Each structure stands twice: as C-alpha cells, then as structure tokens.
Coordinates of C-alpha atoms and ligand atoms in Angstrom, one line a residue:
X239 CA 70.2 -129.4 20.1
X240 CA 71.9 -130.4 17.3
X241 CA 76.0 -130.3 17.3
X242 CA 78.5 -129.4 14.3
X243 CA 82.0 -128.3 14.3
X244 CA 81.8 -124.7 12.9
X245 CA 78.6 -122.8 12.5
X246 CA 79.1 -120.3 9.6
X247 CA 77.0 -117.4 9.6
X248 CA 76.5 -115.7 6.4
X249 CA 76.3 -117.2 2.8
X250 CA 78.5 -114.5 1.1
X251 CA 81.5 -115.4 -0.9
X252 CA 83.2 -115.7 2.5
X253 CA 80.9 -118.1 3.9
X254 CA 80.2 -120.2 1.4
X255 CA 84.0 -120.5 0.2
X256 CA 84.8 -121.4 4.2
X257 CA 82.6 -123.9 4.0
X258 CA 83.5 -125.5 0.7
X259 CA 87.4 -125.8 2.1
X260 CA 86.2 -126.9 5.4
X261 CA 84.4 -129.5 3.7
X262 CA 87.1 -131.0 1.6
X263 CA 89.3 -131.3 4.8
X264 CA 86.5 -133.4 6.1
X265 CA 85.1 -130.6 9.0
X266 CA 81.4 -130.2 9.6
X267 CA 79.7 -127.3 9.1
X268 CA 76.2 -125.4 9.4
X269 CA 75.8 -122.4 7.1
X270 CA 73.3 -119.7 8.3
X271 CA 71.9 -117.2 6.1
X272 CA 69.1 -114.7 6.5
X273 CA 68.2 -114.1 2.9
X274 CA 66.7 -116.4 0.4
X275 CA 69.2 -118.0 -1.9
X276 CA 67.6 -116.3 -5.1
X277 CA 68.2 -112.8 -3.2
X278 CA 72.1 -113.8 -2.2
X279 CA 72.4 -115.1 -5.9
X280 CA 71.0 -112.0 -7.4
X281 CA 73.1 -109.4 -5.8
X282 CA 75.4 -107.4 -8.4
X283 CA 78.7 -106.4 -6.5
X284 CA 82.1 -107.3 -7.3
X285 CA 84.2 -108.0 -10.5
X286 CA 87.4 -108.3 -10.4
X287 CA 89.4 -111.3 -8.9
X288 CA 93.3 -111.1 -7.9
X289 CA 95.4 -114.1 -9.1
X290 CA 95.7 -115.4 -5.4
X291 CA 92.1 -115.2 -4.9
X292 CA 92.2 -117.3 -8.1
X293 CA 94.4 -120.0 -6.9
X294 CA 92.4 -119.8 -3.4
X295 CA 88.7 -121.2 -5.7
X296 CA 91.1 -123.7 -7.9
X297 CA 91.9 -125.1 -4.6
X298 CA 88.5 -125.2 -3.5
X299 CA 87.3 -127.0 -6.5
X300 CA 85.4 -124.1 -8.1
X301 CA 87.1 -122.8 -10.6
X302 CA 85.7 -124.7 -13.6
X303 CA 83.5 -122.1 -15.1
X304 CA 86.3 -119.2 -13.7
X305 CA 88.7 -120.7 -16.0
X306 CA 86.8 -121.0 -19.0
X307 CA 84.6 -117.7 -18.5
X308 CA 86.8 -115.3 -16.6
X309 CA 88.1 -112.7 -18.6
X310 CA 92.3 -112.0 -17.9
X311 CA 93.4 -108.4 -18.1
X312 CA 97.3 -107.6 -18.4
X313 CA 96.3 -104.0 -17.7
X314 CA 94.3 -101.0 -16.3
X315 CA 94.1 -97.4 -17.4
X316 CA 93.9 -94.4 -15.3
X317 CA 92.2 -91.3 -16.7
X318 CA 92.9 -87.9 -15.7
X319 CA 91.2 -84.5 -17.1
X320 CA 91.4 -85.9 -20.4
X321 CA 94.6 -87.7 -20.3
X322 CA 94.9 -91.7 -20.3
X323 CA 97.7 -94.0 -19.0
X324 CA 97.9 -97.7 -19.6
X325 CA 99.3 -99.6 -16.3
X326 CA 100.9 -102.2 -18.0
X327 CA 100.2 -104.7 -15.0
X328 CA 101.8 -107.9 -16.2
X329 CA 104.8 -106.4 -17.7
X330 CA 105.2 -104.3 -14.2
X331 CA 104.4 -107.2 -11.9
X332 CA 104.4 -110.7 -14.0
X333 CA 100.8 -110.7 -12.9
X334 CA 97.3 -109.9 -14.3
X335 CA 93.9 -110.1 -12.8
X336 CA 90.5 -111.8 -13.6
X337 CA 87.2 -110.4 -14.6
X338 CA 84.2 -112.4 -13.2
X339 CA 81.6 -111.5 -11.6
X340 CA 81.2 -112.1 -7.6
X341 CA 77.5 -113.2 -8.9
X342 CA 79.3 -116.1 -10.9
X343 CA 81.4 -116.5 -7.8
X344 CA 78.6 -117.0 -5.7
X345 CA 76.8 -119.4 -8.1
X346 CA 79.8 -121.9 -8.7
X347 CA 79.8 -121.6 -4.7
X348 CA 76.4 -122.8 -4.3
X349 CA 76.6 -125.2 -6.8
X350 CA 79.6 -127.1 -4.9
X351 CA 77.7 -126.4 -1.6
X352 CA 74.5 -128.2 -2.9
X353 CA 76.6 -131.2 -4.4
X354 CA 78.6 -131.8 -1.3
X355 CA 74.9 -132.4 0.8
X356 CA 76.4 -130.2 3.5
X357 CA 73.8 -128.1 5.7
X358 CA 72.4 -124.3 4.6
X359 CA 69.6 -122.9 6.0
X360 CA 68.4 -120.0 4.1
X361 CA 66.4 -117.3 5.6
X362 CA 67.3 -118.1 9.2
X363 CA 65.8 -115.5 11.1
X364 CA 67.3 -114.1 14.8
X365 CA 70.8 -115.6 14.6
X366 CA 72.2 -115.2 18.1
X367 CA 75.6 -116.3 19.5
X368 CA 75.9 -117.7 22.8
X369 CA 78.9 -118.7 25.2
X370 CA 81.6 -117.8 23.0
X371 CA 84.2 -116.9 25.7
X372 CA 83.4 -120.4 27.3
X373 CA 84.1 -123.8 26.8
X374 CA 81.6 -124.3 23.9
X375 CA 79.6 -122.2 21.8
X376 CA 75.6 -122.1 20.7
X377 CA 73.9 -120.5 18.0
X378 CA 70.2 -120.1 18.2
X379 CA 68.2 -119.0 15.2
X380 CA 64.4 -119.5 13.9
X381 CA 63.4 -121.2 11.0
X382 CA 59.8 -120.9 9.5
X383 CA 58.5 -120.1 12.9
X384 CA 60.6 -122.9 14.7
X385 CA 63.3 -122.2 16.9
X386 CA 66.5 -123.9 16.5
X387 CA 69.5 -124.7 18.6
X388 CA 73.3 -125.9 17.6
X389 CA 76.4 -126.5 19.7
X390 CA 79.5 -125.8 18.2
X391 CA 83.2 -125.7 18.8
X392 CA 83.6 -122.2 16.8
X393 CA 81.4 -119.4 14.9
X394 CA 82.8 -117.9 11.8
X395 CA 81.2 -114.5 11.6
X396 CA 81.0 -114.2 8.0
X397 CA 77.7 -112.0 8.1
X398 CA 79.1 -108.7 6.2
X399 CA 79.4 -104.8 7.8
X400 CA 75.7 -105.1 8.9
X401 CA 75.8 -109.0 10.6
X402 CA 75.1 -109.9 14.4
X403 CA 78.8 -111.2 14.6
X404 CA 80.7 -108.4 15.2
X405 CA 78.1 -107.0 17.6
X406 CA 78.4 -110.0 19.7
X407 CA 81.8 -109.0 20.8
X408 CA 82.0 -106.7 24.1
X409 CA 82.3 -103.1 22.8
X410 CA 85.2 -102.5 25.2
X411 CA 87.2 -105.2 23.5
X412 CA 86.9 -103.8 20.0
X413 CA 89.0 -101.2 18.3
X414 CA 87.1 -99.5 15.7
X415 CA 88.8 -97.5 12.6
X416 CA 86.5 -95.9 10.4
X417 CA 86.3 -93.0 7.6
X418 CA 83.1 -92.1 5.9
X419 CA 83.9 -90.8 2.5
X420 CA 81.5 -87.7 1.2
X421 CA 79.9 -89.8 -1.8
X422 CA 79.0 -93.0 -3.5
X423 CA 79.0 -95.0 -6.6
X424 CA 76.0 -95.2 -8.9
X425 CA 76.4 -98.2 -10.9
X426 CA 74.9 -99.6 -13.7
X427 CA 74.7 -103.2 -15.3
X428 CA 73.5 -103.5 -19.1
X429 CA 73.8 -106.2 -21.8
X430 CA 76.1 -104.1 -24.5
X431 CA 79.2 -105.1 -26.0
X432 CA 82.2 -103.2 -24.0
X433 CA 84.2 -100.9 -26.3
X434 CA 86.7 -100.9 -23.8
X435 CA 89.3 -103.9 -23.3
X436 CA 90.4 -103.1 -20.1
X437 CA 89.0 -101.3 -17.0
X438 CA 88.8 -97.6 -17.0
X439 CA 89.4 -95.6 -13.7
X440 CA 88.5 -91.8 -14.9
X441 CA 89.1 -88.9 -12.6
X442 CA 87.0 -85.9 -14.8
X443 CA 86.2 -82.5 -13.0
X444 CA 82.3 -83.3 -13.0
X445 CA 83.4 -86.6 -10.8
X446 CA 85.2 -90.0 -11.0
X447 CA 83.8 -92.7 -13.0
X448 CA 84.6 -96.6 -14.1
X449 CA 84.2 -98.3 -17.0
X450 CA 84.4 -102.3 -16.2
X451 CA 82.5 -105.3 -17.4
X452 CA 81.3 -109.2 -16.8
X453 CA 81.8 -110.7 -20.1
X454 CA 82.2 -109.9 -23.8
X455 CA 78.6 -108.9 -24.1
X456 CA 77.8 -107.1 -21.0
X457 CA 79.0 -103.8 -19.2
X458 CA 79.3 -102.8 -15.5
X459 CA 79.8 -98.6 -15.2
X460 CA 79.9 -96.7 -12.3
X461 CA 79.4 -92.8 -11.5
X462 CA 80.7 -91.2 -8.2
X463 CA 77.3 -89.4 -7.1
X464 CA 76.0 -87.7 -3.8
X465 CA 76.0 -89.3 -0.7
X466 CA 71.9 -88.6 -0.4
X467 CA 71.2 -89.3 -3.8
X468 CA 68.6 -91.7 -4.9
X469 CA 68.6 -94.6 -7.7
X470 CA 65.1 -93.1 -9.1
X471 CA 66.8 -89.9 -9.6
X472 CA 68.8 -91.5 -12.3
X473 CA 67.2 -92.4 -15.8
X474 CA 69.1 -94.5 -17.8
X475 CA 69.5 -91.6 -20.2
X476 CA 70.9 -89.6 -17.5
X477 CA 73.4 -92.2 -16.4
X478 CA 74.7 -92.7 -19.9
X479 CA 75.0 -89.3 -20.4
X480 CA 76.7 -88.2 -16.8
X481 CA 79.1 -91.1 -17.8
X482 CA 80.0 -90.5 -21.2
X483 CA 80.8 -86.6 -19.9
X484 CA 83.4 -88.2 -17.5
X485 CA 84.9 -91.4 -19.3
X486 CA 86.9 -89.4 -22.0
X487 CA 86.3 -88.5 -25.4
X488 CA 87.4 -91.4 -27.2
X489 CA 84.8 -93.7 -25.5
X490 CA 82.1 -91.2 -25.0
X491 CA 81.0 -91.4 -28.7
X492 CA 81.1 -95.3 -28.7
X493 CA 78.7 -96.0 -25.5
X494 CA 75.2 -96.2 -26.7
X495 CA 72.3 -95.7 -24.5
X496 CA 71.4 -98.8 -23.3
X497 CA 68.8 -100.1 -20.9
X498 CA 69.6 -101.1 -17.7
X499 CA 69.2 -104.5 -16.2
X500 CA 70.3 -103.4 -12.5
X501 CA 71.0 -99.9 -11.1
X502 CA 72.3 -99.6 -7.8
X503 CA 74.2 -97.1 -5.2
X504 CA 76.9 -98.1 -2.7
X505 CA 78.3 -95.6 0.1
X506 CA 82.3 -95.7 0.1
X507 CA 83.5 -96.5 3.6
X508 CA 87.0 -97.5 5.0
X509 CA 86.7 -99.9 8.6
X510 CA 88.3 -101.9 10.6
X511 CA 87.6 -103.8 13.4
X512 CA 90.5 -105.2 16.0
X513 CA 90.5 -108.2 16.6
X514 CA 89.3 -110.2 14.7
X515 CA 88.9 -113.1 17.0
X516 CA 86.4 -113.2 20.5
X517 CA 87.1 -116.6 22.0
X518 CA 85.3 -119.3 20.1
X519 CA 84.0 -116.5 17.5
X520 CA 86.3 -115.5 14.1
X521 CA 85.5 -112.7 12.0
X522 CA 85.8 -112.6 8.3
X523 CA 85.3 -110.6 5.4
X524 CA 83.2 -107.4 5.4
X525 CA 82.1 -108.4 9.1
X526 CA 85.6 -107.2 10.5
X527 CA 86.4 -104.7 7.5
X528 CA 85.2 -102.5 4.5
X529 CA 87.3 -100.8 2.0
X530 CA 85.8 -98.4 -0.7
X531 CA 85.6 -100.2 -4.2
X532 CA 88.1 -98.0 -5.8
X533 CA 91.0 -100.7 -6.1
X534 CA 88.5 -103.8 -6.1
X535 CA 90.1 -105.2 -2.8
X536 CA 86.6 -106.5 -0.9
X537 CA 85.9 -109.6 -1.9
X538 CA 89.9 -110.3 -2.5
X539 CA 90.1 -109.5 1.3
X540 CA 87.7 -111.4 2.2
X541 CA 89.3 -114.6 0.1
X542 CA 92.2 -114.1 1.8
X543 CA 90.9 -114.1 5.3
X544 CA 88.8 -117.5 4.4
X545 CA 92.3 -118.9 3.7
X546 CA 93.9 -117.7 6.7
X547 CA 90.9 -119.1 8.5
X548 CA 90.8 -122.2 6.9
X549 CA 94.7 -122.9 7.2
X550 CA 94.1 -121.8 11.4
X551 CA 91.0 -124.3 11.8
X552 CA 92.9 -127.1 9.9
X553 CA 96.0 -126.6 11.7
X554 CA 93.7 -126.7 14.9
X555 CA 91.9 -129.9 14.1
X556 CA 94.3 -131.8 12.3
X557 CA 98.0 -130.8 13.5
X558 CA 96.6 -129.9 17.2
X559 CA 98.6 -127.1 16.7
X560 CA 98.2 -124.8 19.6
X561 CA 99.1 -121.4 17.9
X562 CA 97.3 -121.5 14.5
X563 CA 94.0 -119.9 16.0
X564 CA 96.0 -117.4 17.8
X565 CA 98.1 -116.5 14.3
X566 CA 94.7 -115.6 12.7
X567 CA 93.7 -112.2 13.8
X568 CA 96.8 -110.7 13.5
X569 CA 97.7 -112.7 10.4
X570 CA 94.9 -111.2 8.7
X571 CA 95.3 -107.6 9.5
X572 CA 98.3 -107.3 8.1
X573 CA 97.1 -107.8 4.6
X574 CA 94.2 -105.9 5.6
X575 CA 95.9 -103.0 6.7
X576 CA 97.7 -102.7 3.3
X577 CA 94.4 -103.2 1.3
X578 CA 92.8 -100.5 3.2
X579 CA 96.1 -98.1 2.4
X580 CA 95.7 -98.9 -1.2
X581 CA 91.9 -98.4 -1.3
X582 CA 92.0 -95.2 0.3
X583 CA 94.6 -94.1 -1.7
X584 CA 92.8 -94.8 -5.3
X585 CA 89.8 -93.2 -3.5
X586 CA 91.2 -90.0 -2.1
X587 CA 93.2 -89.5 -5.9
X588 CA 90.5 -90.1 -8.6
X589 CA 87.2 -88.7 -6.8
X590 CA 86.0 -85.0 -6.5
X591 CA 85.7 -83.7 -3.4
X592 CA 85.0 -80.4 -1.3
X593 CA 88.7 -79.9 -1.3
X594 CA 90.9 -76.5 -1.0
X595 CA 93.1 -75.6 -3.7
X596 CA 96.2 -77.4 -2.2
X597 CA 94.2 -80.9 -2.0
X598 CA 93.4 -80.5 -5.8
X599 CA 97.4 -79.6 -6.4
X600 CA 98.1 -82.6 -4.7
X601 CA 95.7 -84.8 -6.7
X602 CA 96.7 -83.4 -10.0
X603 CA 100.7 -84.1 -8.7
X604 CA 100.0 -87.4 -7.6
X605 CA 98.2 -88.7 -10.9
X606 CA 101.5 -86.9 -13.0
X607 CA 103.6 -88.6 -11.0
X608 CA 101.9 -92.0 -11.4
X609 CA 102.1 -91.3 -15.0
X610 CA 105.5 -90.3 -15.3
X611 CA 107.5 -92.9 -12.7
X612 CA 107.9 -96.2 -13.6
X613 CA 108.6 -96.8 -9.8
X614 CA 105.2 -95.4 -9.2
X615 CA 103.7 -97.3 -11.8
X616 CA 105.1 -101.0 -10.2
X617 CA 104.0 -99.6 -6.6
X618 CA 100.1 -99.2 -8.0
X619 CA 100.4 -102.3 -10.1
X620 CA 101.9 -104.5 -7.2
X621 CA 98.9 -103.4 -5.3
X622 CA 96.3 -103.5 -7.9
X623 CA 97.4 -107.3 -8.5
X624 CA 97.2 -108.4 -4.9
X625 CA 99.9 -108.4 -2.4
X626 CA 100.8 -112.0 -1.6
X627 CA 98.3 -114.0 0.1
Ligands
FAD996 P1 78.8 -110.3 2.3 O1 78.9 -110.6 0.6 O2 77.9 -109.0 2.4 O3 77.7 -111.5 2.7 C1 77.2 -111.6 3.9 C2 76.4 -112.5 4.0 O4 75.7 -112.7 5.6 C3 75.3 -111.9 3.4 O5 74.8 -112.9 2.4 C4 74.0 -111.9 4.5 O6 72.4 -111.6 3.8 C5 74.5 -112.2 5.5 N1 74.0 -112.0 6.9 C6 74.0 -110.8 7.4 N2 73.5 -110.8 8.6 C7 73.4 -111.8 9.1 C8 72.3 -112.4 10.1 N3 71.9 -111.8 11.2 N4 72.3 -113.7 10.1 C9 72.6 -114.7 9.0 N5 73.2 -114.0 8.1 C10 73.2 -112.6 7.8 N6 85.2 -106.1 -4.1 C11 86.3 -106.3 -4.6 O7 87.2 -107.3 -4.2 N7 86.4 -106.3 -5.8 C12 85.5 -105.4 -6.6 O8 85.7 -105.0 -7.9 C13 84.3 -104.9 -5.9 N8 83.4 -104.1 -6.1 C14 82.2 -103.8 -5.6 C15 81.6 -103.0 -5.6 C16 80.1 -102.6 -5.2 C17 79.3 -101.6 -6.0 C18 80.3 -102.9 -3.6 C19 78.9 -102.8 -2.9 C20 81.1 -104.0 -3.4 C21 82.4 -104.0 -4.1 N9 83.3 -105.1 -3.5 C22 84.4 -105.3 -4.7 C23 83.0 -105.3 -2.3 C24 82.5 -107.1 -2.2 O9 81.3 -107.4 -2.6 C25 82.5 -107.4 -0.5 O10 83.7 -107.2 0.2 C26 81.9 -108.9 -0.5 O11 80.9 -109.4 -0.9 C27 82.6 -109.4 1.3 O12 82.0 -110.7 1.2 P2 81.4 -111.5 2.6 O13 81.2 -112.8 2.2 O14 82.5 -110.9 3.5 O15 80.2 -110.2 2.8
DHB997 C1 84.3 -103.3 -10.3 C2 84.0 -103.0 -9.3 C3 84.8 -102.2 -8.5 O1 85.1 -101.3 -7.1 C4 86.5 -102.1 -9.4 O2 87.5 -101.2 -8.6 C5 86.5 -102.7 -10.6 C6 85.5 -103.2 -11.3 C7 83.2 -104.4 -11.1 O3 82.3 -104.1 -10.7 O4 83.1 -104.3 -12.1

C-alpha cells in the first residue's frame, strides 16, 4: 500500500487545478481519473472565464497561454424577439470576462501536472473510497488489471456529477436540491470567423440560441432542443438553418453553413448537494453542484470551490488551523447558491417553455425591464462577470 497526503478523484478542471495549487504548496497528491488523457483533453465544454478564475489560474502558474490567446470581452448581448441590447459589463462593473475554452484550460493544467512530476493515473477503474469517517482514509482502484490501494489524509472528490465521491456519502447525511429543465442544448463547434464581436444570448419564439466563439477563427453555437432529441437527428445544415432563424436578422445573413468539428447535446439541470464534506472527503465542482449553462457559471464555480479547498488544506497543513476544514462547505455554498440563482434566472428568462400566458408575459416583462433599467443591468452584469471569490 502506498501513501499520499491527498487523493484527488477526477482529472477535470477541478481536480487538475487543485493538484497544481497543492503541488506549489508542497502538499503531495495522487490524481485518479477514470478516462484516458486523450478523452479528457478532447471534451468540448465551457468557454467563458470570470476574472476571479483568471486570477486563480495566474496564481497557479498556468496562465501564460491564457494571457496571450484569451479574448477579453467587455460586454455581452441579450436578444429578445428581434430586439437586441448590449450589457456593457466593463462600464457597469469595471470588470470583463475572458473567452478561453475549457479544453485549453485543461491542456494547460495537464502540461503543468506532467512538468511537476506529480503522479496521475488515467484509466483508473473501480475507484472506491474507504474509512472516510475514521482516522485515515484509503482509496482502492484497478489499473491495467492490477489492484492498488493508497492511504491518505484526505480525499478530494472532483469527479463530476456522475462520479463515485458524492455516492460515497451516506444518503441520510446529504440534502439534495434539484430541478431538471424540460429542454437541452445542442452545441456545434466550427472553424469560421465569428461575425459577432461579443456573445449573444438570444430568446426567440422558436427557442433559445447562443452565439459564442473560441478564437478569432472558431465559433461555438448552441440551440435549445428537446430533451429526447439526438445529435444524429441534426445535420450541420439543419443546425445552421435553425440557428439563423433564432439569432436575429443582422447575423442570420452572415453565418455560412460550415461543417462541424463537433456536435453534442447537454441536458439542463440545477443541482446542489449539501454539505460538501463528509469526514475526510471534500466534494468540489460538478461532483457537488450543477448549474444550467446559461450564464456560464459551472467551470467558474468549480474554480472557486478549488480555491477554497486549497486554502482550507493549506490552513490545516501549514498553519495547523483547527477551523479551516470546517469552514470549507459553508464558504462554498454561499457562493454556489448565488450562482444557482443567477443561472436559474437566465435560463428561465431566455428559453421557450411550455408556459401559460402569464408566464410568457413575465418573461417578456423581465427582459424589457432589463433593457430599460440601469439598475437591472448592473445586477445582471455583476453576476455575469462573477461575484467575488
Ligand atoms: P468534470 O469536468 O466533469 O470532471 C470530472 C472528471 O472526473 C472527469 O474527467 C471524469 O471522467 C472523472 N470521473 C468521473 N467519475 C470518476 C470515477 N469514478 N473515478 C475517477 N474519475 C472519475 N461552465 C462555465 O463556467 N462556463 C461555460 O461557458 C460553460 N459552458 C458549458 C457548456 C456545456 C455544453 C456544458 C456541458 C458545460 C458547460 N459548463 C460551463 C460547465 C463546466 O463544463 C463544468 O462545470 C466543469 O467541467 C466542471 O469541472 P469538474 O472538474 O468539476 O468536473
Ligand atoms: C459558452 C457556453 C455557455 O454556457 C455560455 O453561457 C457562454 C459560452 C461556450 O461554450 O462558449
């Protein structure tokens, strides 16, 4: 049996970033990831980073490419039934957001991990957690047919929504809050110059659409789809036709039908599990909570959890603080619930829902109020750029 200080389950952005921050602090970690490195590095997901996230990546020493290739956006556009309004993030809050793909963040973190020499095991099967409520924890797993066992002080559960960590907490000790929305997002990635300078979140009577980008030559676009839809049902032509009908006249004529590099469907869900600690196990990122993607909060929340967990572990190991580990879950949850509220609000206002007439009027009134009220715009902008870490 080997030994380390912290076993990190999952090599998504949460697990890799925690590994990097703890390595810089001289705290030993082992990362266990179920998938291959190629699979993890190829997943297309988030695209918008808050300034707080950029600051943490700087602190972790993994921001040099982000600094040169990230696209700083001072504003974001909201479209509603043909009307479009720019929310001037910079003027309203003094802050901006950075467009830089999660794929790139993951690559930068994987490179840093490899350079540090700290151990990671990809394709680790049957990861199981033991002794979480005792005086020391153990983690067992199988790799290439060989069984392994590691003893540790703590386990960081960074293994996403479907991981093993949250399921290792007795159900009677967890309180679950959940809302599943009756629609999903179909996303498409393509190599073409984005005709829009900033992101556009558009609500149309055919459903929601989002115009985003990854670089000056690559777009990422989404359309609201039904929950039981399949990627195979959508040719690239059908996607672009639908996107053009929803995004508004100005851009409809400027979007060519280009072949996709990737297409995928994501269901939309709000989810929080409380508390985020069970004995020696700490949950971080999607393992503990999910937000619907409208509002771009998921990756950013994973980063604030990881910052707090790093500070808690540093407090425990370096300053012998008795309270830093106890503060972790309540500190995370305060920020998480505010991001849950904002993501739920953005989702509810911009998507077509099987609503009654009153619900539709409320959506319309909410967006008109946003377009006309400086106070409402400040509130939206301060949430979009990210509440303080
Ligand atoms: P994950 O990225 O899910 O990583 C968990 C890792 O754990 C995975 O690699 C998984 O393979 C591994 N794992 C799972 N089970 C096990 C096991 N049993 N043993 C070992 N390893 C295991 N967020 C934003 O902030 N901005 C956006 O613009 C945005 N857009 C999005 C768009 C889409 C279409 C989607 C789907 C998500 C989006 N998100 C966005 C959310 C964001 O991608 C996630 O919140 C983020 O990936 C969470 O990181 P994580 O490390 O917690 O979890
Ligand atoms: C992207 C995804 C989001 O969920 C969002 O709100 C903004 C941008 C993207 O993938 O680019």
